[in-house]
Coordinates of N, CA and C in Angstrom, one line a residue:
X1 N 0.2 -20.4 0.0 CA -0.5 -21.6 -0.2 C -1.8 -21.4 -1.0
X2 N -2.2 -20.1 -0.7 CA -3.6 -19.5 -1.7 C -3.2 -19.9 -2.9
X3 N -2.4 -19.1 -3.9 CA -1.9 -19.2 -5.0 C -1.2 -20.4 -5.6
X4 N -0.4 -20.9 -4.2 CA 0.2 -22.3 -4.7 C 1.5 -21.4 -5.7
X5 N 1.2 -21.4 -7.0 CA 2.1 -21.8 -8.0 C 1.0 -20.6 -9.4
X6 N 1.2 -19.5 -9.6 CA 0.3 -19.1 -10.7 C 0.6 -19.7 -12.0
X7 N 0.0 -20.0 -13.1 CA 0.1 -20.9 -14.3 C -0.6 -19.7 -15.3
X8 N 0.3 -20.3 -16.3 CA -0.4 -19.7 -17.8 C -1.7 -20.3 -18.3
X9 N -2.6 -21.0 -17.7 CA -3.3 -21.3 -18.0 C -4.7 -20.2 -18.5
X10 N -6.2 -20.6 -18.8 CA -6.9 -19.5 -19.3 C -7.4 -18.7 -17.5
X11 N -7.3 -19.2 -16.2 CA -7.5 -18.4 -15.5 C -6.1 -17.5 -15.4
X12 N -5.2 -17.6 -15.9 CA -3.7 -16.8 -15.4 C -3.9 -15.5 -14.9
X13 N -4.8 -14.9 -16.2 CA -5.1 -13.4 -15.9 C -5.8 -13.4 -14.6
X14 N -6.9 -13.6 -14.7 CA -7.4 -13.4 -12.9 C -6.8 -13.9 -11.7
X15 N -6.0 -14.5 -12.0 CA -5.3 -15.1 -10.5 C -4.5 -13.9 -10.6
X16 N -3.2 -13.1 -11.2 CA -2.7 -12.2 -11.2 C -3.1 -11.2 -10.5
X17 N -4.2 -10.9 -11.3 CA -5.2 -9.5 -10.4 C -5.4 -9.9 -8.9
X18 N -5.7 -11.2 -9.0 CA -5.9 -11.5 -7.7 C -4.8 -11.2 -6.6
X19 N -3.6 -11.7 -7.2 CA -2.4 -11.5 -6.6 C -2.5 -10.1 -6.0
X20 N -2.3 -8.9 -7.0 CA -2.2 -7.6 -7.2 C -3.4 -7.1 -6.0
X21 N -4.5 -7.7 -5.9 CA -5.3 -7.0 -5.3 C -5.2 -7.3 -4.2
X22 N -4.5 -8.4 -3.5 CA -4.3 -8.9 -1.9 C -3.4 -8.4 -1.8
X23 N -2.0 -7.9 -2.5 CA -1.3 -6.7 -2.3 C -1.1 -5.7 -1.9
X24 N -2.3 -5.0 -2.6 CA -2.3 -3.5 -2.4 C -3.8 -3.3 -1.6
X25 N -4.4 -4.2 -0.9 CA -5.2 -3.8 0.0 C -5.6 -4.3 0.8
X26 N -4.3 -5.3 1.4 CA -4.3 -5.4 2.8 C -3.3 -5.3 3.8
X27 N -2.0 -5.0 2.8 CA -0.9 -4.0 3.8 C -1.1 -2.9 4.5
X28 N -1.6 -1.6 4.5 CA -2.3 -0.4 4.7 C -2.6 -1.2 6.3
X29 N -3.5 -1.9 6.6 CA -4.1 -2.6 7.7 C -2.8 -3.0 8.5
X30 N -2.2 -4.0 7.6 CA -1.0 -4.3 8.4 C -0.2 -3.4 9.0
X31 N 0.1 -2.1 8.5 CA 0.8 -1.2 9.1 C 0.4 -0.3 9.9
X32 N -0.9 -0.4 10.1 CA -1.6 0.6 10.8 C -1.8 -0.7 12.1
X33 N -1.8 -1.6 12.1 CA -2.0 -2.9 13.2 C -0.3 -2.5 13.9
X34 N 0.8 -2.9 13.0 CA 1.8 -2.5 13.6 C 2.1 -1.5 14.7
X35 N 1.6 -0.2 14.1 CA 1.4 1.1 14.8 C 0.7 0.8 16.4
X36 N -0.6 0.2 15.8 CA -1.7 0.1 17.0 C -1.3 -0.6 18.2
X37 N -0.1 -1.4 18.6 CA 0.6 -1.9 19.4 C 1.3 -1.3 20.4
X38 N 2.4 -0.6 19.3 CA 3.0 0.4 20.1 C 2.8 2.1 20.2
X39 N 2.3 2.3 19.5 CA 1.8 4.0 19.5 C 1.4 4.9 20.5
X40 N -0.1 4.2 21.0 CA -1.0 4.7 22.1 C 0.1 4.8 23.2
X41 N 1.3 3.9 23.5 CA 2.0 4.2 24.8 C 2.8 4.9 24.3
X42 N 3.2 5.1 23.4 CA 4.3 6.2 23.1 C 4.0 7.3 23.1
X43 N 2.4 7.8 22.7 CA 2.0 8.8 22.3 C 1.7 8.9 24.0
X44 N 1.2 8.6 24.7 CA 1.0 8.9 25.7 C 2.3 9.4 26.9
X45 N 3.3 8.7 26.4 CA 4.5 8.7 27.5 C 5.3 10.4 27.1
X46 N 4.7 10.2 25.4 CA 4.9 11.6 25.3 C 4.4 13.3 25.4
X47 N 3.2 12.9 25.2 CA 2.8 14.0 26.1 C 2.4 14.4 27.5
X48 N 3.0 13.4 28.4 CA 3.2 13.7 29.5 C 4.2 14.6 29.4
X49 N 5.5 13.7 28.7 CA 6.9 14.7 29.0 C 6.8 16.1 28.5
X50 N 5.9 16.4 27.4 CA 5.4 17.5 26.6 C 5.2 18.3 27.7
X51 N 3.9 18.1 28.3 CA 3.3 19.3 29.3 C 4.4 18.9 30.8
X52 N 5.4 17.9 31.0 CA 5.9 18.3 31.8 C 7.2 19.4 32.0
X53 N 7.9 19.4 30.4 CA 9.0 20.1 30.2 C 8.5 20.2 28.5
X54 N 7.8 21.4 28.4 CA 7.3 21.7 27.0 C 8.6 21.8 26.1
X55 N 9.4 23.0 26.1 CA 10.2 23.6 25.3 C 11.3 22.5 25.1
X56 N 11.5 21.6 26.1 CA 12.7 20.7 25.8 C 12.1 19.2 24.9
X57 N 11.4 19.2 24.4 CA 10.4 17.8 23.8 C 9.8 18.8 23.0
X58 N 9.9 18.1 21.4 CA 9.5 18.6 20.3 C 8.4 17.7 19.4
X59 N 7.1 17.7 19.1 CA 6.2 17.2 18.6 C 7.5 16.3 16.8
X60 N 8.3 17.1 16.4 CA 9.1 16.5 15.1 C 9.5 15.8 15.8
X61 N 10.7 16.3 16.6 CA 11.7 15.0 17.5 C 11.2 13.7 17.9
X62 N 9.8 13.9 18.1 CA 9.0 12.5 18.7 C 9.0 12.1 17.5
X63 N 8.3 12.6 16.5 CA 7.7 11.6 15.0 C 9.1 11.2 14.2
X64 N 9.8 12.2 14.2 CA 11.2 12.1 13.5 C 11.6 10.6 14.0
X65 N 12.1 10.7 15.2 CA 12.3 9.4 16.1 C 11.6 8.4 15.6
X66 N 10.3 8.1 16.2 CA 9.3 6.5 15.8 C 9.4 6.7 15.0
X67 N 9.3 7.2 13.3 CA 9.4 7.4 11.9 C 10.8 5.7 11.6
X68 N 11.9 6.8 12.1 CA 12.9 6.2 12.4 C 13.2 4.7 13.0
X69 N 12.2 4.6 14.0 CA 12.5 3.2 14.7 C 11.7 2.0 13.8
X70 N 10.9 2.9 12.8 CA 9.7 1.6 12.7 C 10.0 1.3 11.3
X71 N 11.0 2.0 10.5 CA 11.4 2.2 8.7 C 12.1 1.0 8.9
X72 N 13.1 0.6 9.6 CA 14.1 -0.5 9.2 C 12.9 -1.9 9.6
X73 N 11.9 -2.3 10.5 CA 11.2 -3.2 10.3 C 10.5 -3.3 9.4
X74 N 9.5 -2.4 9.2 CA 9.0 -2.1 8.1 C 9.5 -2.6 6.7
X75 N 10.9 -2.2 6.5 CA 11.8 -2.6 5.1 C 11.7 -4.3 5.0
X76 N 12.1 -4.6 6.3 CA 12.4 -6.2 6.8 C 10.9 -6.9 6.3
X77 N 10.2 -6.5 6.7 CA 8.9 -7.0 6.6 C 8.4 -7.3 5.0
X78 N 8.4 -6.1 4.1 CA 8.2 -5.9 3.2 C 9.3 -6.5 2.2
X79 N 10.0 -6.8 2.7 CA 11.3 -7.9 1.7 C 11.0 -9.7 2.2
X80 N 10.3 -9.9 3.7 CA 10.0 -10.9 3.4 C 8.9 -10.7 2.9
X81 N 7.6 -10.2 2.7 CA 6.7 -10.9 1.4 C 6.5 -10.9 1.0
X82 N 7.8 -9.6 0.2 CA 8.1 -10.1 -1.3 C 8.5 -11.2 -1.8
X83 N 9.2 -11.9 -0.9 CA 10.3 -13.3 -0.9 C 9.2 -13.8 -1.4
X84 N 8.3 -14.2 -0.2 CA 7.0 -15.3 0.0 C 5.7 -14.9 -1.5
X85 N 5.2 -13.7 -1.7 CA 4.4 -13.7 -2.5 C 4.5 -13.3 -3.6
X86 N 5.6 -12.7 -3.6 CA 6.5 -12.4 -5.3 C 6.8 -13.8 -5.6
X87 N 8.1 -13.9 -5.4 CA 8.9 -15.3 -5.4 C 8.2 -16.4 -5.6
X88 N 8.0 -16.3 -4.4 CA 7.1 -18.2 -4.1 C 5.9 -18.8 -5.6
X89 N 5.0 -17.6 -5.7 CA 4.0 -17.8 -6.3 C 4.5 -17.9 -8.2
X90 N 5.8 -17.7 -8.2 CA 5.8 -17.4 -9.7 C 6.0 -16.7 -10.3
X91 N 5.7 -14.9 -9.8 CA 5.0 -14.0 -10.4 C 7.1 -13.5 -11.2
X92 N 6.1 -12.4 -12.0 CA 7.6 -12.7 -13.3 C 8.7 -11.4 -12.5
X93 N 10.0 -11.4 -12.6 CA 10.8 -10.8 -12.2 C 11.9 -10.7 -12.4
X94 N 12.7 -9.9 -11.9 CA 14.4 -9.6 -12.2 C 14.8 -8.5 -10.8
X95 N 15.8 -7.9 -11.3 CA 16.5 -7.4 -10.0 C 15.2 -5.9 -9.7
X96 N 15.1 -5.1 -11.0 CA 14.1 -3.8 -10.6 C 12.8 -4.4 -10.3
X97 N 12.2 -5.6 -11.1 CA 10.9 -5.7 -10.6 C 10.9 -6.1 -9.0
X98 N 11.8 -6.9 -8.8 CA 11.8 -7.4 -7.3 C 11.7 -5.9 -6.1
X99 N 12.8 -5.2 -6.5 CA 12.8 -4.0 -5.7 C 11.5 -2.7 -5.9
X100 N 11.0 -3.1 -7.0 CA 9.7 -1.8 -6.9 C 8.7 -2.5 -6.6
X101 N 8.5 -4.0 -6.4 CA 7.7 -4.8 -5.4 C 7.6 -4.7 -3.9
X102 N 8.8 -4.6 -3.6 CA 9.6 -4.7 -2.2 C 8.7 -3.2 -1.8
X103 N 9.1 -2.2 -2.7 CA 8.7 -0.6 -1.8 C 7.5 -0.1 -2.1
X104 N 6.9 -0.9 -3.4 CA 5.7 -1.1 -2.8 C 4.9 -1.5 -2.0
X105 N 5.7 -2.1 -1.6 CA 4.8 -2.8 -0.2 C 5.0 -1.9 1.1
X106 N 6.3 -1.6 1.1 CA 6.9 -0.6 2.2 C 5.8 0.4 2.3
X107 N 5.9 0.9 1.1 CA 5.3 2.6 0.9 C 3.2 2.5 1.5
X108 N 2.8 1.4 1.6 CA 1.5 0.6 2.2 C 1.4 0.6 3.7
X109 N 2.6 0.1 4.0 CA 2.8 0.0 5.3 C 3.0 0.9 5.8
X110 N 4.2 2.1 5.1 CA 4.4 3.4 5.8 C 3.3 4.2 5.7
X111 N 1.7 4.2 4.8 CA 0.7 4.7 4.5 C -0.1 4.2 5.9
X112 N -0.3 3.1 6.3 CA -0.9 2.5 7.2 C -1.0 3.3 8.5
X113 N 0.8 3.3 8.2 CA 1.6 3.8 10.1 C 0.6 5.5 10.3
X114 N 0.8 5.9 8.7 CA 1.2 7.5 9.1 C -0.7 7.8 9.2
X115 N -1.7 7.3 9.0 CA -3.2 7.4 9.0 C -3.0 7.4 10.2
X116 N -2.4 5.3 11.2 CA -3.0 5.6 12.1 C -2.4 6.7 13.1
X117 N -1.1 7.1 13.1 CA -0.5 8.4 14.3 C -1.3 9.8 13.9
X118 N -2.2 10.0 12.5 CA -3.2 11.3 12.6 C -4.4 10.8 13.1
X119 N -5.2 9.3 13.3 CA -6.0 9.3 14.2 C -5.8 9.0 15.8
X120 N -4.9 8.7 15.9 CA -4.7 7.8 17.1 C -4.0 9.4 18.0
X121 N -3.6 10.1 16.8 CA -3.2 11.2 18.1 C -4.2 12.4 18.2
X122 N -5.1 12.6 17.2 CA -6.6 13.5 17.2 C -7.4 12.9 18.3
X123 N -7.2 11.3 18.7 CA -8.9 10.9 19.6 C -7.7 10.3 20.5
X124 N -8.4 10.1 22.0 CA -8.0 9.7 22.9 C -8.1 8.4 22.8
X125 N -9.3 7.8 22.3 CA -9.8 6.3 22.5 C -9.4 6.0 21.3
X126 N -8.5 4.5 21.6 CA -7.6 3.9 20.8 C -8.9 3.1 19.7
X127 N -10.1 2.4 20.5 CA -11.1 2.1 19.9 C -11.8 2.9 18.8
X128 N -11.7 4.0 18.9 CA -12.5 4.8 18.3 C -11.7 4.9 16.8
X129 N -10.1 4.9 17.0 CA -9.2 5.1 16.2 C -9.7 3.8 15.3
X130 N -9.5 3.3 15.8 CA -9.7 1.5 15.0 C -10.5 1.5 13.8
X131 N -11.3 2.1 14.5 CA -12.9 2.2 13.5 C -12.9 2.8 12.3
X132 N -12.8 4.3 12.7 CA -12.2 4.9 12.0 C -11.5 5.1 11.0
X133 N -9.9 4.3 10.7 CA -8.7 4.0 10.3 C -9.9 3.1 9.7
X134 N -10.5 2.1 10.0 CA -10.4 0.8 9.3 C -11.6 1.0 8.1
X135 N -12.2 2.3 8.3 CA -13.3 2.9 7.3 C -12.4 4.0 6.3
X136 N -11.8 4.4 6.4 CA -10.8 5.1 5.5 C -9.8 4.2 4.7
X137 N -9.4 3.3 5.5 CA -8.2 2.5 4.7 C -9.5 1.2 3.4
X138 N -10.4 1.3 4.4 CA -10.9 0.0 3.3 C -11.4 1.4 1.9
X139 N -12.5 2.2 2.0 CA -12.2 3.5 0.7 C -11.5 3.5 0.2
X140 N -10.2 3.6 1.0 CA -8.8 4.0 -0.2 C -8.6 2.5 -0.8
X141 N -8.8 1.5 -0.3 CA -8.0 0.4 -0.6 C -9.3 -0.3 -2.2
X142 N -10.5 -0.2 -1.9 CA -11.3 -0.5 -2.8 C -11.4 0.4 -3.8
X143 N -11.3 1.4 -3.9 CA -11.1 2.5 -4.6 C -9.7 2.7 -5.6
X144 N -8.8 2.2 -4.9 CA -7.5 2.6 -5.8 C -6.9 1.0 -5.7
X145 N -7.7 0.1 -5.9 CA -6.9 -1.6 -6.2 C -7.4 -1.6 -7.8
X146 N -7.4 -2.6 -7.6 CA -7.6 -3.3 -9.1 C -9.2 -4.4 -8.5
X147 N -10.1 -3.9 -7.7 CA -11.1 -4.6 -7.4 C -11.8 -4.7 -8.8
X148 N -11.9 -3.2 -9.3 CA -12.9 -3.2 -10.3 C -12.2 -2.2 -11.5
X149 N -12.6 -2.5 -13.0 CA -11.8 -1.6 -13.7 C -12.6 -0.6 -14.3
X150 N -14.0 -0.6 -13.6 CA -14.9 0.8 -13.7 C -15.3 1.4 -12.4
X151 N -14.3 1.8 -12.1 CA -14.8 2.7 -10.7 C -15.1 3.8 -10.6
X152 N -16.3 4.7 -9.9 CA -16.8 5.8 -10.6 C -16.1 6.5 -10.0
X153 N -16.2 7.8 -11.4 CA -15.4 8.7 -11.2 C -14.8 9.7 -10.1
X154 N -15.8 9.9 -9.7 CA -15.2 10.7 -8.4 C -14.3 10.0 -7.6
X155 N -14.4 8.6 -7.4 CA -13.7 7.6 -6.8 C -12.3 7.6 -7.0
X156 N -12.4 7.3 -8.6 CA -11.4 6.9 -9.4 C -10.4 8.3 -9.2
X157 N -10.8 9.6 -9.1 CA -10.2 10.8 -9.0 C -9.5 11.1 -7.8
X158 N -10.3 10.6 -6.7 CA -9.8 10.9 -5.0 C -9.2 9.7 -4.7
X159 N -8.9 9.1 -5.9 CA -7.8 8.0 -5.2 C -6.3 7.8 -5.7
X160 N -6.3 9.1 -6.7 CA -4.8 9.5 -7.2 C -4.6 9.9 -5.4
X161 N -4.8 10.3 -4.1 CA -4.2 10.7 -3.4 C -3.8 9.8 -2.2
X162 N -4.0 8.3 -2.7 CA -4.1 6.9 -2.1 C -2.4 6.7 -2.6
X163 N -1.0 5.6 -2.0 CA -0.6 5.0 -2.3 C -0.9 4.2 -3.0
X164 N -2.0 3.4 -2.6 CA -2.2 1.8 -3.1 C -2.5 2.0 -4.4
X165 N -3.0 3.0 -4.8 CA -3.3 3.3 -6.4 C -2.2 3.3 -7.2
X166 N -1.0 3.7 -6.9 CA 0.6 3.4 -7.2 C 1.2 2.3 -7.5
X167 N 0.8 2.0 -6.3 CA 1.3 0.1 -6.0 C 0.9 -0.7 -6.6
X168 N -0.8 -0.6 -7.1 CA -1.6 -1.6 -7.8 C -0.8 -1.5 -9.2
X169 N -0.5 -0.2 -10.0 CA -0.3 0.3 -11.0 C 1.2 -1.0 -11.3
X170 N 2.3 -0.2 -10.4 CA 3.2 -0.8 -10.6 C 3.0 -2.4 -10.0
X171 N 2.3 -2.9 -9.4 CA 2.7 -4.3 -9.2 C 1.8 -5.1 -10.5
X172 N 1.2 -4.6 -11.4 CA 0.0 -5.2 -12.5 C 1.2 -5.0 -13.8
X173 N 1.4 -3.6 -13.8 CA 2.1 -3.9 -15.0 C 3.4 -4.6 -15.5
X174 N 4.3 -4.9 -14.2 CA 5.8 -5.3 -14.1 C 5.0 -7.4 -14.5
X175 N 4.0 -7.4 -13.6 CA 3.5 -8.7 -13.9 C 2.9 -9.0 -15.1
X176 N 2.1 -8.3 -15.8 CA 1.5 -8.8 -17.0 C 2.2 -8.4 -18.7
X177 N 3.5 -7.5 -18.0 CA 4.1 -7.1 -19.7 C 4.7 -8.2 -20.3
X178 N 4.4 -8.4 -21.4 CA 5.1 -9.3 -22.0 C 4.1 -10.9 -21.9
X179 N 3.4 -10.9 -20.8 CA 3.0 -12.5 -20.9 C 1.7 -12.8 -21.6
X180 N 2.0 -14.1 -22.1 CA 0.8 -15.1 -23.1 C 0.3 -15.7 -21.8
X181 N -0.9 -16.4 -22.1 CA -1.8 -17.3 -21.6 C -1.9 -18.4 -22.3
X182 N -1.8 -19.5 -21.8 CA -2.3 -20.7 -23.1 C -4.2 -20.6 -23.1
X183 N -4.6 -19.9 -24.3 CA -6.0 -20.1 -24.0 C -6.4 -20.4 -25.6
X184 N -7.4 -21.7 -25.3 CA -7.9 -22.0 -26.5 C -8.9 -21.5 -27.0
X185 N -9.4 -21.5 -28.1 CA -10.7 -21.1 -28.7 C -12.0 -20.9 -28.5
X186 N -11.8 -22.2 -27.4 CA -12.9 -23.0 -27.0 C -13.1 -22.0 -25.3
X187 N -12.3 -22.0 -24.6 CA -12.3 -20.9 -23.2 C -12.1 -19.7 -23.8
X188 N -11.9 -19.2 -24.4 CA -12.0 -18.1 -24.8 C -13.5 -17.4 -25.1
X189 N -14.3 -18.3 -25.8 CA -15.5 -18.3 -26.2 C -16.9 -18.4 -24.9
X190 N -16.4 -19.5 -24.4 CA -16.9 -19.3 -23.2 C -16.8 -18.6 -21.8
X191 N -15.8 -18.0 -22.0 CA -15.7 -16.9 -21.3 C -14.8 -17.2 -19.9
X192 N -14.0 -18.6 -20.1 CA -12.6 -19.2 -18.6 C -11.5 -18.5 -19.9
X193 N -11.0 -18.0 -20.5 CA -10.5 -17.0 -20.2 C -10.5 -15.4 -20.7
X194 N -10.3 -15.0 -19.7 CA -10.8 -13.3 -20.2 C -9.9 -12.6 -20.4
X195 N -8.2 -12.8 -20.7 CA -7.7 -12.2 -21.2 C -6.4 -13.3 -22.2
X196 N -6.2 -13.7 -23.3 CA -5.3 -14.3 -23.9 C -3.9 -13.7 -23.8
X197 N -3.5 -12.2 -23.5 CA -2.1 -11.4 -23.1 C -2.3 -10.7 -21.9
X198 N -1.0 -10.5 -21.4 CA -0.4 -9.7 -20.6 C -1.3 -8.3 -20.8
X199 N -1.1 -7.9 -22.0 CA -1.4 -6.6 -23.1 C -2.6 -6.0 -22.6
X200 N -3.6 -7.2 -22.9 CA -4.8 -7.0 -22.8 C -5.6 -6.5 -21.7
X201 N -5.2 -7.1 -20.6 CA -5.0 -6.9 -18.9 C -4.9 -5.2 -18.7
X202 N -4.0 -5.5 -19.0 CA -2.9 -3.9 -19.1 C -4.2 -2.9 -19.7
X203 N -4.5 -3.1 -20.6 CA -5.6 -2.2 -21.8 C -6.8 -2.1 -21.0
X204 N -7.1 -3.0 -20.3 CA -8.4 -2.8 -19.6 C -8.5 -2.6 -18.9
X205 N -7.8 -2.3 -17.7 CA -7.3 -0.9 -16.6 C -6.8 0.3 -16.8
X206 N -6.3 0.1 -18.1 CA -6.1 1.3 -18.9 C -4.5 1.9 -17.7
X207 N -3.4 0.7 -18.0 CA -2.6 1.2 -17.1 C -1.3 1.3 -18.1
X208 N -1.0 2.4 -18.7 CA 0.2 2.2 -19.3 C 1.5 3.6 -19.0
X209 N 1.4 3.7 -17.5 CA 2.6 4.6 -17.1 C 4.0 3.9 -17.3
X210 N 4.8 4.3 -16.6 CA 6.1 4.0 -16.6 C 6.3 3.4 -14.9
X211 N 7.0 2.1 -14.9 CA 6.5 2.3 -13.0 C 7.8 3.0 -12.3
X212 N 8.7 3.4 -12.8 CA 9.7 4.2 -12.5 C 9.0 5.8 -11.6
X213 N 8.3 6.3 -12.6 CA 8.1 7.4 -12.2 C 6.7 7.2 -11.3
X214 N 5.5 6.4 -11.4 CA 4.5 5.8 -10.6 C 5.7 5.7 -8.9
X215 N 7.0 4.9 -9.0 CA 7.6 5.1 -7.9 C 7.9 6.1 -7.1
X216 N 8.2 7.0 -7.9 CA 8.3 8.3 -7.4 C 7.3 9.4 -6.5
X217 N 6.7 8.9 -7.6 CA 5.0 9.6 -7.0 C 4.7 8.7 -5.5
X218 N 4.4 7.6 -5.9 CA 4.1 6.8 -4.5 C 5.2 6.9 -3.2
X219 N 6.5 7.2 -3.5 CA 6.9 7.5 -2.1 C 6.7 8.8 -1.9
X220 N 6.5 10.0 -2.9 CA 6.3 11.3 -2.2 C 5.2 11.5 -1.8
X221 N 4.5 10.6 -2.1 CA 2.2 10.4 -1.2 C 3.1 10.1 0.2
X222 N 3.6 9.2 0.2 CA 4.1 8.6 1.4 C 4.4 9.4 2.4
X223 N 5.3 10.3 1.9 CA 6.6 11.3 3.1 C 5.0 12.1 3.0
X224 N 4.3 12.6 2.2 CA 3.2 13.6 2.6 C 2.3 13.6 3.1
X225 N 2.3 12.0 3.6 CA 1.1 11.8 4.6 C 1.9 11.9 5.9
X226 N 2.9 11.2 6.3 CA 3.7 11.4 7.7 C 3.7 13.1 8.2
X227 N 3.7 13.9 7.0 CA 4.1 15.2 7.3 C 2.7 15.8 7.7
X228 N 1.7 14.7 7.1 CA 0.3 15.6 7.4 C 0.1 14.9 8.8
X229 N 0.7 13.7 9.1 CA 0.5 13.0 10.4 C 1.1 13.9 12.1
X230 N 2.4 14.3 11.1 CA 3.0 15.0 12.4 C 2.1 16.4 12.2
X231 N 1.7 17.1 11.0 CA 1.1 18.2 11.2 C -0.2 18.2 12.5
X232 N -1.0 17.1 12.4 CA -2.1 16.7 13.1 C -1.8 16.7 14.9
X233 N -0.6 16.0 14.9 CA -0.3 15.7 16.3 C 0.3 17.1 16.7
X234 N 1.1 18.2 15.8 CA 1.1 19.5 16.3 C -0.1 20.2 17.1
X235 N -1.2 20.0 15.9 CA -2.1 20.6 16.0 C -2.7 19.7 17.7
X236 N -2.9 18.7 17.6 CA -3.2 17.9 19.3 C -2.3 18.7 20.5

């Protein structure tokens, strides 16, 4: 309902970004909310059974498992809002852009889950977790969006180890290649519109990977946080 309908008009380009940036930095939350539901009792049901019968209960077998239970919602979830904010709003597509939309979003949510099971299983207090998780995810998420297209460097550098820096990548460029804006002379000059192409967008984030291989990279951030997640709960 925010977006309505995006238009070629001279705002086109910033509504896009806009699109792009409520994307990739406020799934992370959602998945880590998901988590925050069911986790604390699971994590807890499980180390009871841990110190009650160590050697038969395996810190993998637990993560392996929830990993497992929470991927197929997760999928569901992330295909509906693609439906709803891909689709709905306009934004440009075909069969690959729809699907590297879709696991983008996945790969946010699986980012989300796997933060909060390394805080939520390091601290006893689920509150504490909250806080925490919610001070990390907003860093990564402002740092590796499309908030700003001068972010300083150190930022810009510690956020190649962010998902959402992936996702922003691939959900900016699949939307802006190729498209015109109708912008006149006149908005142009005055400064309602700030970009007349797709191109230009593109040039000024300085985003010109391939999102194929950007996919690749973003799901193996992904599996490498889960791995650092169950590493943490070993170590608990």
């Amino acid at each position: 309902v925010f977006f309505l309908r995006l238009t070629h008009g001279p705002a086109g380009a910033q509504d896009r970004i806009g699109v792009v940036a409520e994307c990739t930095s406020a799934m992370a939350f959602v998945g880590f909310l998901n988590l925050a539901a069911l986790y604390p009792m699971e994590k807890t049901i499980f180390f009871h059974d841990y110190r009650s019968a160590g050697s038969r209960y395996s810190t993998t077998t637990f993560v392996a498992a929830f990993s497992l239970f929470a991927i197929i919602p997760e999928f569901i979830s992330a295909i509906l809002f693609t439906l709803i904010m891909h689709l709905a709003t306009g934004m440009q597509t075909n069969a690959r852009i729809f699907f590297e939309f879709a696991v983008s979003i996945w790969v946010e949510l699986n980012f989300g889950e796997s933060i909060g099971i390394a805080f939520a299983s390091f601290f006893d207090t689920m509150g504490l977790s909250v806080s925490l998780v919610s001070v990390f995810l907003s860093v990564a998420g402002q740092s590796s969006s499309v908030f700003s297209a001068s972010v300083a460097k150190f930022l810009e550098d510690i956020a190649w180890i962010w998902p959402m820096k992936y996702a922003a990548r691939i959900l900016l460029i699949n939307e802006m290649t190729g498209l015109q804006f109708d912008c006149s002379s006149e908005s142009i000059q005055n400064g309602e519109c700030t970009a007349a192409t797709g191109q230009q967008v593109l040039d000024l984030f300085d985003y010109h990977d391939t999102t194929w291989r950007l996919m690749i990279i973003a799901v193996a951030v992904t599996i490498g946080y889960r791995i650092a997640a169950w590493a943490i709960l070993v170590l608990r």
